[in-house]
XYZ file of N, CA and C in Angstrom:
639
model
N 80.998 -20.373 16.344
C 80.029 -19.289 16.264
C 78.895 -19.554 17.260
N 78.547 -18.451 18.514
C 77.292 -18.451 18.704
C 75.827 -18.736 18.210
N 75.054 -19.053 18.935
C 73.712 -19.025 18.566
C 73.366 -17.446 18.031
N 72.477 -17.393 16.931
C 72.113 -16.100 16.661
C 71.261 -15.230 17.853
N 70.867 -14.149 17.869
C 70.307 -13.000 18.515
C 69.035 -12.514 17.778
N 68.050 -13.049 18.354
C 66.983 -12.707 17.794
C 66.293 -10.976 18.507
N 65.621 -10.638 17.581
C 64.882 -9.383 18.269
C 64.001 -9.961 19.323
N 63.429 -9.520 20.525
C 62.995 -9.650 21.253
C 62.373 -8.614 22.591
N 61.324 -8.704 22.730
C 60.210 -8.010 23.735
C 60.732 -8.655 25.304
N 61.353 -7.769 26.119
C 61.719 -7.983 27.122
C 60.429 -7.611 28.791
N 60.201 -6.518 28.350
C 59.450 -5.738 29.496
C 58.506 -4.672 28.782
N 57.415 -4.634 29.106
C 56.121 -3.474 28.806
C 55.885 -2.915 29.981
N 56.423 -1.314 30.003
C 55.673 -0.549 31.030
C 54.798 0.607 30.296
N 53.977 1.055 30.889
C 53.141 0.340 31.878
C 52.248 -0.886 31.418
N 51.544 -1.648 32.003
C 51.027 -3.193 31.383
C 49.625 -2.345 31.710
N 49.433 -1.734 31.642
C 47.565 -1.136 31.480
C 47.352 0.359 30.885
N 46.285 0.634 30.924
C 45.762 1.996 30.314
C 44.465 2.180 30.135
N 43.964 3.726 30.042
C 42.598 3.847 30.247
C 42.099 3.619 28.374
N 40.694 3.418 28.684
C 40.433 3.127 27.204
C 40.189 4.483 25.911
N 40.629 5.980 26.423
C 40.691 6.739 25.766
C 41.802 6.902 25.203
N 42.865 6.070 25.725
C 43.981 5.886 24.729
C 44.849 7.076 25.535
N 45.870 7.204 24.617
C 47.133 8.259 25.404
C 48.317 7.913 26.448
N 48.142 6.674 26.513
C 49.266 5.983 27.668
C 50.323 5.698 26.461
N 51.529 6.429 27.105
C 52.857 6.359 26.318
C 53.979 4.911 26.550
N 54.008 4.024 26.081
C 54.438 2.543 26.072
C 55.490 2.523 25.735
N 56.159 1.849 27.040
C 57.848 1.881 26.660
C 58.432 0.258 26.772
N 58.364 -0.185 25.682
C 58.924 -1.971 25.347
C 60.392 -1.847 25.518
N 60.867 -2.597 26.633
C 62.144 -2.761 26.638
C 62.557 -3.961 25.901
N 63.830 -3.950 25.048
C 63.897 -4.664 23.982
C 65.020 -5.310 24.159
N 65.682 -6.221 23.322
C 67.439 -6.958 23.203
C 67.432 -7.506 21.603
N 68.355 -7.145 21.117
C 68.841 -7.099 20.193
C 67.889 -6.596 18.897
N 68.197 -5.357 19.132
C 66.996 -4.759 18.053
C 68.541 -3.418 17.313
N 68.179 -3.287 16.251
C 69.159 -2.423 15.792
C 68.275 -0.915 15.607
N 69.286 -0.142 15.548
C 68.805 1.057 15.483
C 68.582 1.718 14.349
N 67.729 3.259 14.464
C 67.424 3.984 13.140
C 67.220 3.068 11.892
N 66.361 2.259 11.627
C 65.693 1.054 11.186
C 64.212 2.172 10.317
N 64.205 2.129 8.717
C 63.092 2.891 8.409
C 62.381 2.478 7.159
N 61.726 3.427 6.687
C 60.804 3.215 5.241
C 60.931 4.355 4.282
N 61.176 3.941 2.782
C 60.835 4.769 1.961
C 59.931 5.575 2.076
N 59.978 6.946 1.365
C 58.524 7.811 2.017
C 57.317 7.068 0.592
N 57.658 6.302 -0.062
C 57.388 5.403 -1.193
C 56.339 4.345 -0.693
N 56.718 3.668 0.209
C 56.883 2.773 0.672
C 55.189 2.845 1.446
N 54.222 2.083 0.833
C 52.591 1.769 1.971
C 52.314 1.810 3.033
N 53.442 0.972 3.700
C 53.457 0.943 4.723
C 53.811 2.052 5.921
N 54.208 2.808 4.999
C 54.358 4.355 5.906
C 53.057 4.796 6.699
N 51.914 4.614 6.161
C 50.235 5.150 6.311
C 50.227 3.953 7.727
N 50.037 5.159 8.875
C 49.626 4.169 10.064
C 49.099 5.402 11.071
N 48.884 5.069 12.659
C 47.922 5.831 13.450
C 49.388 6.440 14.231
N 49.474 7.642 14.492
C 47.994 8.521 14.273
C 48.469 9.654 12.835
N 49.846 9.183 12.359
C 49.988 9.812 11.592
C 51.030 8.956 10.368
N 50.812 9.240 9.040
C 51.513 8.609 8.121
C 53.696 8.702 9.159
N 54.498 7.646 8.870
C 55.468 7.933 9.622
C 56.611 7.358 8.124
N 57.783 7.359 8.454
C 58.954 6.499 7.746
C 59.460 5.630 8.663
N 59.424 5.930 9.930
C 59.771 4.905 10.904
C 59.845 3.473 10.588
N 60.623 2.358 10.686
C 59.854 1.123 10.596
C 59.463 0.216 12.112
N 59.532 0.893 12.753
C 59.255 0.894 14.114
C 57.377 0.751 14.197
N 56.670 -0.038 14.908
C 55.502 -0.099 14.950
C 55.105 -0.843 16.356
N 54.578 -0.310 17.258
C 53.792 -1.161 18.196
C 52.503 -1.780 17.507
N 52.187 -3.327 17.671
C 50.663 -3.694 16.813
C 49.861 -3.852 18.312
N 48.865 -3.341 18.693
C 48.149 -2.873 19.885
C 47.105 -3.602 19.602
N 46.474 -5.219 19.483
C 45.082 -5.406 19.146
C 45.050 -5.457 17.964
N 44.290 -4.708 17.095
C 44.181 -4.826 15.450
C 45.025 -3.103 15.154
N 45.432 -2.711 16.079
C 45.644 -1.018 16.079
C 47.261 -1.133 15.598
N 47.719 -0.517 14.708
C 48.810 -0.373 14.178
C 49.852 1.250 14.109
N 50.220 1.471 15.359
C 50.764 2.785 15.924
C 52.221 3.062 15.494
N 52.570 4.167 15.092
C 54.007 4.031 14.837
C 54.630 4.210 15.781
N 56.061 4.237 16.300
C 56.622 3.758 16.864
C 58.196 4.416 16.680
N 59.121 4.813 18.173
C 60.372 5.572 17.573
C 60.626 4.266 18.611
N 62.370 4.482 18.166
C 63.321 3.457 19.090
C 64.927 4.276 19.487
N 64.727 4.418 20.772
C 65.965 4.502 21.397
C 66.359 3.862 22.257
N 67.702 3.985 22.585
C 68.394 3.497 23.665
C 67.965 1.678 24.167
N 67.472 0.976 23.211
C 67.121 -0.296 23.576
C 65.537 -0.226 23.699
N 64.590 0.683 23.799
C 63.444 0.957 24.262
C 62.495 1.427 22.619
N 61.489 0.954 22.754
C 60.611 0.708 21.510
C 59.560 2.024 22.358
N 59.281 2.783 21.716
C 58.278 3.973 22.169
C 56.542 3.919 21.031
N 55.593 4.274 22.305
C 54.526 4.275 21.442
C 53.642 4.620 22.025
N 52.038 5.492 21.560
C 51.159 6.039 22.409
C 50.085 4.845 22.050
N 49.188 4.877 23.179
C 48.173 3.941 22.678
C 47.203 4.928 21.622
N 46.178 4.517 21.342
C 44.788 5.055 20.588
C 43.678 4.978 21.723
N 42.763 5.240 20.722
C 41.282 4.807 22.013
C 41.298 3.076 21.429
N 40.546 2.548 22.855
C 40.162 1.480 22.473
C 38.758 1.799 22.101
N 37.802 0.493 21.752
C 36.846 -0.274 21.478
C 35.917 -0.620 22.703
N 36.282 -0.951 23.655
C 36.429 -1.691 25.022
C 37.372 -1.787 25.713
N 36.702 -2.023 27.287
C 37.383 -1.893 28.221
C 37.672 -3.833 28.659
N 38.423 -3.880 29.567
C 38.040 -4.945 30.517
C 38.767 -6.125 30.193
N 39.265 -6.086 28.932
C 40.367 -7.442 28.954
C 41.475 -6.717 28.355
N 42.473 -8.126 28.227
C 43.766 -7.584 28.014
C 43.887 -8.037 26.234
N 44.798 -6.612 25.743
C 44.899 -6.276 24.553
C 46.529 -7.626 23.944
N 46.209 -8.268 23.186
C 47.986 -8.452 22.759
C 48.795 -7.189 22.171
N 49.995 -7.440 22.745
C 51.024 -6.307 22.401
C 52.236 -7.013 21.545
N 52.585 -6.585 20.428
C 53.882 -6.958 19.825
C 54.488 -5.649 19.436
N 55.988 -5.804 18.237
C 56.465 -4.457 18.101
C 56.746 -5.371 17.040
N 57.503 -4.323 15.973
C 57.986 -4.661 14.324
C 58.855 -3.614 14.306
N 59.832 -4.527 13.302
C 61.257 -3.451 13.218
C 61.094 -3.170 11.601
N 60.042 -3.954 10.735
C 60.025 -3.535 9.584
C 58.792 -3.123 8.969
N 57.553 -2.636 10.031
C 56.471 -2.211 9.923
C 55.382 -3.238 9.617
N 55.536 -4.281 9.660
C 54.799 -5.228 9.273
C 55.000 -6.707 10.175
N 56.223 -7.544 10.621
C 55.848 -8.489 10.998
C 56.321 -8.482 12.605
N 55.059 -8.761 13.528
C 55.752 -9.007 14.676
C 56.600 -9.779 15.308
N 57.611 -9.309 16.330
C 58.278 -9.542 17.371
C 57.911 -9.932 18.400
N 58.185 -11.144 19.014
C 57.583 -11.542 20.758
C 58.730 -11.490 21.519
N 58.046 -12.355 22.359
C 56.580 -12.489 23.037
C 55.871 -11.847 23.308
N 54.410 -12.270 22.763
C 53.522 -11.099 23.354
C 53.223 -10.719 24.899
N 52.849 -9.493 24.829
C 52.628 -8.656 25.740
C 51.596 -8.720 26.219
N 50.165 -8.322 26.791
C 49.220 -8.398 27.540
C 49.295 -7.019 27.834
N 48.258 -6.291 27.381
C 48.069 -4.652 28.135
C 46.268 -4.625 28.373
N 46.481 -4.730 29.538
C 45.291 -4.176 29.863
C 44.503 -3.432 30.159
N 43.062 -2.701 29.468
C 42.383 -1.915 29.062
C 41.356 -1.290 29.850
N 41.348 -0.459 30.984
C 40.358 -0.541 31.950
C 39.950 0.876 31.649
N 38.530 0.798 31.785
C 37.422 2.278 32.198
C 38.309 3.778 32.199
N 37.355 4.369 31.839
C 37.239 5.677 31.814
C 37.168 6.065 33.739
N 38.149 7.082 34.322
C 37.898 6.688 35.600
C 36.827 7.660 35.901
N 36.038 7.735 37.084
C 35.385 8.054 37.972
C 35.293 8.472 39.321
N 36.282 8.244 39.878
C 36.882 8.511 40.773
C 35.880 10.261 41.652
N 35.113 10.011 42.330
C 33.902 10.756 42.547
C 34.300 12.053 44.144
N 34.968 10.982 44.958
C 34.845 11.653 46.068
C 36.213 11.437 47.442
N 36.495 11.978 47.847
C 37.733 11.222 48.972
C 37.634 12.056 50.669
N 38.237 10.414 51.374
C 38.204 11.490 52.782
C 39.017 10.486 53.476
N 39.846 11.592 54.861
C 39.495 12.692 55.193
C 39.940 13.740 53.885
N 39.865 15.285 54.083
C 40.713 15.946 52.639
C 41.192 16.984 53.420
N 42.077 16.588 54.891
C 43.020 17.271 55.362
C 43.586 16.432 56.125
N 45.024 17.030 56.247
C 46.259 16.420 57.037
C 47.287 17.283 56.963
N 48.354 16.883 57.794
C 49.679 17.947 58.490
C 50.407 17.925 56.834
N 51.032 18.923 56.840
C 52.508 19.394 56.129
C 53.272 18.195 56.129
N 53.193 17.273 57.409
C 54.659 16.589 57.100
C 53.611 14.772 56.331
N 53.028 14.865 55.851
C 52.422 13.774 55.123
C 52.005 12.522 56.040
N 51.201 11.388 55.443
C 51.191 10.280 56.782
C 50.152 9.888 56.526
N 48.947 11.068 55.926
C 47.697 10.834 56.398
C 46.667 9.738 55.076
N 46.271 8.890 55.662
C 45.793 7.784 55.105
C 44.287 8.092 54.313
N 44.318 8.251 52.867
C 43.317 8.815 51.938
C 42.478 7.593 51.643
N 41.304 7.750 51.529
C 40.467 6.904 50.667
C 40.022 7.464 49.852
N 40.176 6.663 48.268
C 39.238 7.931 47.408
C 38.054 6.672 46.870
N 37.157 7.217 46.484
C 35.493 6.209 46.428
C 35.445 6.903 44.680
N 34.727 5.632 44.223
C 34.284 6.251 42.776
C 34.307 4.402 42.098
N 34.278 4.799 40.886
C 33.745 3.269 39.869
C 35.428 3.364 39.380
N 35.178 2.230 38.612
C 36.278 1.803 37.618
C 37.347 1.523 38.033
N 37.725 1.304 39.299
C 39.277 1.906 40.376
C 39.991 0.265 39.975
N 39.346 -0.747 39.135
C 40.339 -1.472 39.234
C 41.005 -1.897 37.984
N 41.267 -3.028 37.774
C 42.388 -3.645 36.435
C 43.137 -2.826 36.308
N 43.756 -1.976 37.689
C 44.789 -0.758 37.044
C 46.219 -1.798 37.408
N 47.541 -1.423 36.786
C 48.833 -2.240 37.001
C 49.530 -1.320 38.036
N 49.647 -0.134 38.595
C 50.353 0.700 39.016
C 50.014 1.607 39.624
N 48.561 1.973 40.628
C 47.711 2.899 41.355
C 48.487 3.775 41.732
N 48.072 5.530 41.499
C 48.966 6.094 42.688
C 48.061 7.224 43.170
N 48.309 7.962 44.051
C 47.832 9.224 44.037
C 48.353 10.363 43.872
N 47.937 11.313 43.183
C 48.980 12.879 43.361
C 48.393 13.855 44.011
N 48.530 14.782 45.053
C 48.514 16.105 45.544
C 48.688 17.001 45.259
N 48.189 17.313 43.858
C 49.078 18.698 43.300
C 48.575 18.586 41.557
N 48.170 19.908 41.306
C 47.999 19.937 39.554
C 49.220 19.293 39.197
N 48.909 18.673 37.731
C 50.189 18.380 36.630
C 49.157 17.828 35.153
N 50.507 17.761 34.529
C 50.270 17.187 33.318
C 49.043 15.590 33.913
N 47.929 15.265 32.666
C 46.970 14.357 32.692
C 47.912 13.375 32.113
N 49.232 13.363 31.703
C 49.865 12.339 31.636
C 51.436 12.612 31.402
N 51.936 11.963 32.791
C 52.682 12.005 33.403
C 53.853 11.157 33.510
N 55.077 10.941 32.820
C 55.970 9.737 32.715
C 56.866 9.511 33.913
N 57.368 10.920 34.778
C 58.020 11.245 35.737
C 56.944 11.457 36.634
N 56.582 10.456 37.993
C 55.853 10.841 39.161
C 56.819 11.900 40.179
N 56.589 12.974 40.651
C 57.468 14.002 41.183
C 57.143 13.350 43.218
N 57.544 14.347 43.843
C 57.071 14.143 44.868
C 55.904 14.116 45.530
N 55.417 14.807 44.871
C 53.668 14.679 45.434
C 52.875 13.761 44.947
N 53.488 12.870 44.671
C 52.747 11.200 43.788
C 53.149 10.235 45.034
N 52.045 9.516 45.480
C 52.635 8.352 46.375
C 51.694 7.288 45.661
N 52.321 5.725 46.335
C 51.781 4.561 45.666
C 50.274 4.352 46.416
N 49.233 3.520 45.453
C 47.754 3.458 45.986
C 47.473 1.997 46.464
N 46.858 1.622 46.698
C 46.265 0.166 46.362
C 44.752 0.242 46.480
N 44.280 -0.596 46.021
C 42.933 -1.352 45.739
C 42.502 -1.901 46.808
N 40.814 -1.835 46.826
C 40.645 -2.620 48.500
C 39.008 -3.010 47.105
N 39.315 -4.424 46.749
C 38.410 -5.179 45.794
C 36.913 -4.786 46.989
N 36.898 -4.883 48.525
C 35.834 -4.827 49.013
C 34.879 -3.865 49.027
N 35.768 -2.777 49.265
C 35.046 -1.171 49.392
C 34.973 -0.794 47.759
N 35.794 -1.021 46.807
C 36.055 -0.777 45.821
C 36.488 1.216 45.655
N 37.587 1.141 46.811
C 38.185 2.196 46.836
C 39.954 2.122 46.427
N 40.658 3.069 46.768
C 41.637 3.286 46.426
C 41.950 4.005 48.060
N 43.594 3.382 47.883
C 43.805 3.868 49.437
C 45.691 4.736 49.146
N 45.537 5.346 49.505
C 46.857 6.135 49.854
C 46.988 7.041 50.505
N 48.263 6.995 50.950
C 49.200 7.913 52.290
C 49.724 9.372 51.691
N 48.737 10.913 51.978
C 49.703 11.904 51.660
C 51.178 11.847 51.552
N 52.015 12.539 50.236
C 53.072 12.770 51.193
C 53.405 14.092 51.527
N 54.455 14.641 51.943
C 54.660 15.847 52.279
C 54.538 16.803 51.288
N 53.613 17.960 52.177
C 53.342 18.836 50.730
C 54.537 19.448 50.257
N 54.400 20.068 49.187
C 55.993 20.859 48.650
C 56.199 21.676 49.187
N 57.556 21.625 49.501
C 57.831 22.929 50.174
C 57.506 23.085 51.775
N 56.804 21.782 52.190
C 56.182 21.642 53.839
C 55.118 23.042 53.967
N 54.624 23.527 52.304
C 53.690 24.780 53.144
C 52.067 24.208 53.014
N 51.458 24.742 53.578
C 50.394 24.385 54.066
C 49.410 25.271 53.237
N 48.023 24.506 52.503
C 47.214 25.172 51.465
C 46.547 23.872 50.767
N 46.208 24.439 50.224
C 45.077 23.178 49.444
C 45.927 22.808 47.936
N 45.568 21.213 47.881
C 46.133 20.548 46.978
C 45.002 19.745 46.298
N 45.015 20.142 44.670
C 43.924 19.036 44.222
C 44.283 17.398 43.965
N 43.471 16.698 44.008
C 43.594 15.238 44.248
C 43.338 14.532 43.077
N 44.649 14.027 42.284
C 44.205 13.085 41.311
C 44.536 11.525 41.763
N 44.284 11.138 40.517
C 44.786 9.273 40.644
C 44.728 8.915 39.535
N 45.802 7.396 39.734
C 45.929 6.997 38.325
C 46.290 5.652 38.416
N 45.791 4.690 37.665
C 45.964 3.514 37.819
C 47.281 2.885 37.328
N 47.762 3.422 36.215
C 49.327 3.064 35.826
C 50.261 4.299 35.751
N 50.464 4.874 37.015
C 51.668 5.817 37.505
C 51.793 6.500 36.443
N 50.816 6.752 35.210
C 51.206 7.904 34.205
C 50.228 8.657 33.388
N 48.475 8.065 33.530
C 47.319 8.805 32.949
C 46.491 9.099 34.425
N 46.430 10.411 34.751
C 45.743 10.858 35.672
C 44.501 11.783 35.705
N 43.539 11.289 36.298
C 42.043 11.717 36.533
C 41.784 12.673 37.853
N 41.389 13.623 37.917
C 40.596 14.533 38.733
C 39.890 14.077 39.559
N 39.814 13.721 40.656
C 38.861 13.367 41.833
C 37.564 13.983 42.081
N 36.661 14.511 41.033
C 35.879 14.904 41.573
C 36.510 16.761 41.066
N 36.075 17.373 42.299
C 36.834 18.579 42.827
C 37.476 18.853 44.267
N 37.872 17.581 44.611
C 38.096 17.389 45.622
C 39.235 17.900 45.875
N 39.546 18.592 46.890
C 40.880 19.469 47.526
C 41.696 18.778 48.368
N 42.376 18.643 48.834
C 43.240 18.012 50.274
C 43.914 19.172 50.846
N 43.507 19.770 52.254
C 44.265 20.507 52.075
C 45.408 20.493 53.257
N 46.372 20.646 52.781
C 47.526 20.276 53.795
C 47.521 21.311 55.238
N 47.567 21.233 56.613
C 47.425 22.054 57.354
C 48.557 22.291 58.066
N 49.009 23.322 58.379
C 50.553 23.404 59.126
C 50.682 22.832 60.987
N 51.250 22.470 60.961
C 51.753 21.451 61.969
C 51.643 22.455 63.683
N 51.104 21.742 64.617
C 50.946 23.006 65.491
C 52.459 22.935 66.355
């Protein structure tokens, strides 16, 4: 006989989030069984943000979230935090009560700010190198920028999302348009987001794409 198969915390995406909570957490898992639940009897049902039967639970800090499980993947929204600026422990529970490791590390950064950006034009066919200026731009795990309204939280980045980075000096955020949709030319509003899935408004800042001469 093999060694047994313990439950186990493989991967946390995303590893950050803003501190108003709402970042949707996807724990990739190994050997966890499925449709796993609670009497509607049962105390432990009463958890955030709503009483559940699930026995599925992300424990977030002292925050106790319920929790669905598919396909190998442990699902869960954060809450608001308390504070910003350090990292939260993350575990999961398959019976609503005792955690599963190794812990996780999610870290908790600012409300963004993100104030102003330039240049806020460039060609149709993308390239053009953005700076956006504002507070809070860092402890993010996953920077990006988007060109285009959408959902404030976003699991699928589409095409008008490119990757950002951090410049600790300027304390900006830097990214490359990409091609507007459709290659047509018009104004695009400018968000960002530090873990590729809760996104903030720049301000009112426009970009607007210009057609190619």
């Amino acid at each position: 006989h093999g060694a047994a198969a313990f439950p186990r915390l493989v991967e946390l995406s995303p590893s950050s989030g803003p501190i108003e909570g709402g970042t949707i957490l996807l724990l990739a898992t190994a050997h966890v069984d499925s449709e796993l639940g609670l009497v509607p009897e049962d105390p432990l049902t009463l958890t955030a943000p709503l009483p559940s039967t699930s026995a599925y639970r992300c424990f977030l800090g002292e925050a106790n979230i319920t929790a669905t499980f598919a396909n190998g993947t442990v699902r869960c929204t954060t809450l608001a935090f308390g504070a910003a600026g350090a990292a939260v422990p993350l575990h999961f529970a398959l019976n609503a009560q005792e955690p599963v490791g190794p812990v996780a590390p999610f870290v908790v950064y600012e409300r963004l700010t993100a104030s102003g950006a330039t240049p806020l034009s460039g060609p149709t066919h993308g390239g053009t190198l953005v700076t956006v200026e504002g507070g809070s731009l860092s402890n993010g795990s996953d920077p990006r920028c988007r060109f285009g309204s959408g959902s404030p939280v976003d699991e699928t980045p589409g095409l008008d999302v490119s990757p950002a980075t951090f410049d600790s000096q300027s304390n900006t955020l830097q990214c490359v348009s990409p091609p507007a949709l459709g290659m047509s030319a018009g104004p695009a509003e400018l968000f960002i987001s530090l873990n590729s899935q809760n996104y903030a408004r720049v301000g009112s800042v426009v970009f607007n794409y210009t057609s190619q001469l």
